[in-house]
């Protein structure tokens, strides 16, 4: 009985939403507004959709059971345990690293470019994971720190001619500073309130960048941002005055592929650095404190842990990672505008964290790769990108709510 | 005059119209076991919450080692050396026993991001010291064999003991225990009894105890305070309390 009610209710909601969003359309006709109904064909789609919602709710249990039968490959079992892992780990890591370095020379330029993008999202996912997965703070405005990092490099490079390598730590520092300034007043808030404030903060930063035309160029953004150089060697066709280019130095022909591969290699190094730092953090007192605070805040307070300081550290470190990724993004793109830092970016990064399995680094790396490569593979569906995105989320939550690779904590053992 | 470790004067805690604690005075000297007893809902836990900074008292002063601590933040108070347990066990249940013990020492360990990232010698030394302290206290409460077990999987009695060890590893001077014997079997209660006495005699700390188990309270307390309906009813040593007609009435009236 409850099922039927549920199904009718869901179908009703679907009907109302579909009618409002697809069923009626407003058009301007000269100075007046006209309301159009949907075409008969669209109506048949809407009715079909509503029937689907009704049936899927009515037979939710059976569907869940069917989902349950789909085998769940336990990815975390692929990772060897205990002593074996300790022995294998250095070799495994070295192997992965070598593959990552050799791979770009064997494939097309487009793939390398895409891989670089995926690496940026891995950095962002890992950074947000500190805040959401490890410290348990829901941050919906993470993209703000990404923007701060990107604009820090773009502006410093444009106005003061500073190089990428100098700006990289400055960008991370700026983003950390913003994280600190935002976190200080708002980390007292809990759960949903924190989410709303951070959401607002993300928008404020974007709107600020959009309107502060004198400095940021407003909606036009900043273009012609310098690319990173290799110990002073540039990757452009012609050297800037007093500079040397890479191909001239090595006496080879110019090819723009070098630049793409170089950017990719920088991204690999940055990601490796971020992974190293986060792995250390998780084994350090601060990492344990994040975990403890997530489990029982009251017990933490009674033991002399300053919860504001601990949350703030997670927020700040997460923000600085985004700043890192941001300045690299600006350097790779050569052009940034507020368009690149809309809420949907925050949502995608959060989706990476949730799909990957909160707290789990391997899961997040996989999810980031999937989330960047899938839209490229399904280019013909690009109009339906958000729809597919939503569908993936719903299916994942039904099939594997704990994420691709559920988190496994590094456990400290005595002796 | 020996200085008082804890000196509570006129402590009052009001929730809207309800005075949960009303002008309570408590003193604890060094190396003393002091108990607070009283019927259910008398306001004992509320007193603990005020002393440990979870509530800010409406009025009254709380001097700890001669320093006013009423109004300080909870974590600041526990850093002064006044640490508590809870009526319901609060462990980090997904973490192992040893990790629980390390979280409690966060303040000693968390010296800086960089020293931890690069595992400097001073960081390693601190970590080793924290480990040693943890091992010492786990041995004291007889939990060393379970050091690598997840604390949520321990038996109830073990969880209670871990909670005490986790407090002790912060090196407090006053330990406040909120009904530590609740839910323990007679054997475990006896062990707890011995542990509390050892904490006083060997480790030279003071203990403020809330407990309903009268046998335990009467056996180990140097001084007992009785609270009923938020107000102080009586105080004295075990014999005085046992024979106090007001106390007998309060307890009989309750049941
Ligand atoms: N935060 C609060 N807000 C409102 N009332 C409270 C609050 N905390 C405690 N009280 C009230 O204060 C009174 C005393 O509660 P308290 O928990 O201190 O009693 P207790 O002596 O510890 O009892 P028990 O032996 O059952 O643990 C109760 O009536 C309780 O409802
Ligand atoms: Mg109580």
CSV table of C-alpha atoms in Angstrom, one decimal, chain A residues 276-277 280-281 283-286 288-289 291-292 295-296 298-306 310 317 409-415, chain B residues 54 74-75 78-79 83-84 86 90 92-96 98-99 102-104 106 109 113 116-117 119 123 131 135 144 147-148 166:
chain,number,residue,atom,x,y,z
A,276,UNK,CA,52.7,12.2,-1.1
A,277,UNK,CA,51.7,15.1,1.1
A,280,UNK,CA,51.8,11.8,5.1
A,281,UNK,CA,49.0,13.9,6.5
A,283,UNK,CA,49.5,9.2,9.1
A,284,UNK,CA,50.3,12.3,11.1
A,285,UNK,CA,48.6,13.5,14.3
A,286,UNK,CA,46.6,16.1,12.3
A,288,UNK,CA,44.2,11.2,13.0
A,289,UNK,CA,42.6,14.3,14.6
A,291,UNK,CA,39.2,11.4,11.7
A,292,UNK,CA,38.6,11.6,15.5
A,295,UNK,CA,33.8,10.3,14.8
A,296,UNK,CA,33.1,12.1,18.1
A,298,UNK,CA,32.6,15.9,22.1
A,299,UNK,CA,35.2,13.4,23.1
A,300,UNK,CA,37.8,15.4,21.1
A,301,UNK,CA,36.9,18.5,23.0
A,302,UNK,CA,37.2,16.8,26.3
A,303,UNK,CA,40.7,15.6,25.5
A,304,UNK,CA,42.0,19.1,24.7
A,305,UNK,CA,41.7,19.1,20.9
A,306,UNK,CA,40.8,22.5,19.5
A,310,UNK,CA,41.7,21.3,13.4
A,317,UNK,CA,45.2,22.6,3.3
A,409,UNK,CA,42.3,3.9,6.7
A,410,UNK,CA,46.1,3.5,7.2
A,411,UNK,CA,46.0,1.8,10.6
A,412,UNK,CA,48.7,2.5,13.0
A,413,UNK,CA,49.9,-0.7,14.7
A,414,UNK,CA,51.8,-1.2,17.9
A,415,UNK,CA,55.2,-3.0,17.2
B,54,UNK,CA,30.8,22.2,28.0
B,74,UNK,CA,36.4,23.1,27.0
B,75,UNK,CA,39.7,22.3,25.3
B,78,UNK,CA,41.4,20.0,29.7
B,79,UNK,CA,44.8,21.4,28.8
B,83,UNK,CA,39.9,15.8,32.2
B,84,UNK,CA,36.6,13.9,32.2
B,86,UNK,CA,31.2,10.6,29.9
B,90,UNK,CA,32.6,8.0,23.9
B,92,UNK,CA,36.6,6.8,18.5
B,93,UNK,CA,35.2,3.4,17.8
B,94,UNK,CA,36.5,3.0,14.2
B,95,UNK,CA,40.0,3.6,15.4
B,96,UNK,CA,42.2,1.1,17.1
B,98,UNK,CA,46.4,2.6,20.3
B,99,UNK,CA,45.1,5.2,17.9
B,102,UNK,CA,47.5,8.9,20.4
B,103,UNK,CA,44.6,11.2,19.5
B,104,UNK,CA,44.4,12.0,23.2
B,106,UNK,CA,47.4,15.3,19.9
B,109,UNK,CA,52.4,15.5,19.1
B,113,UNK,CA,53.2,20.5,9.6
B,116,UNK,CA,55.6,15.8,10.3
B,117,UNK,CA,55.8,15.8,6.5
B,119,UNK,CA,59.7,13.0,9.7
B,123,UNK,CA,59.1,14.4,15.4
B,131,UNK,CA,53.8,5.5,22.0
B,135,UNK,CA,51.8,1.6,26.2
B,144,UNK,CA,47.9,-3.9,26.2
B,147,UNK,CA,46.3,-2.5,21.5
B,148,UNK,CA,45.7,-3.2,17.8
B,166,UNK,CA,42.8,7.7,27.3
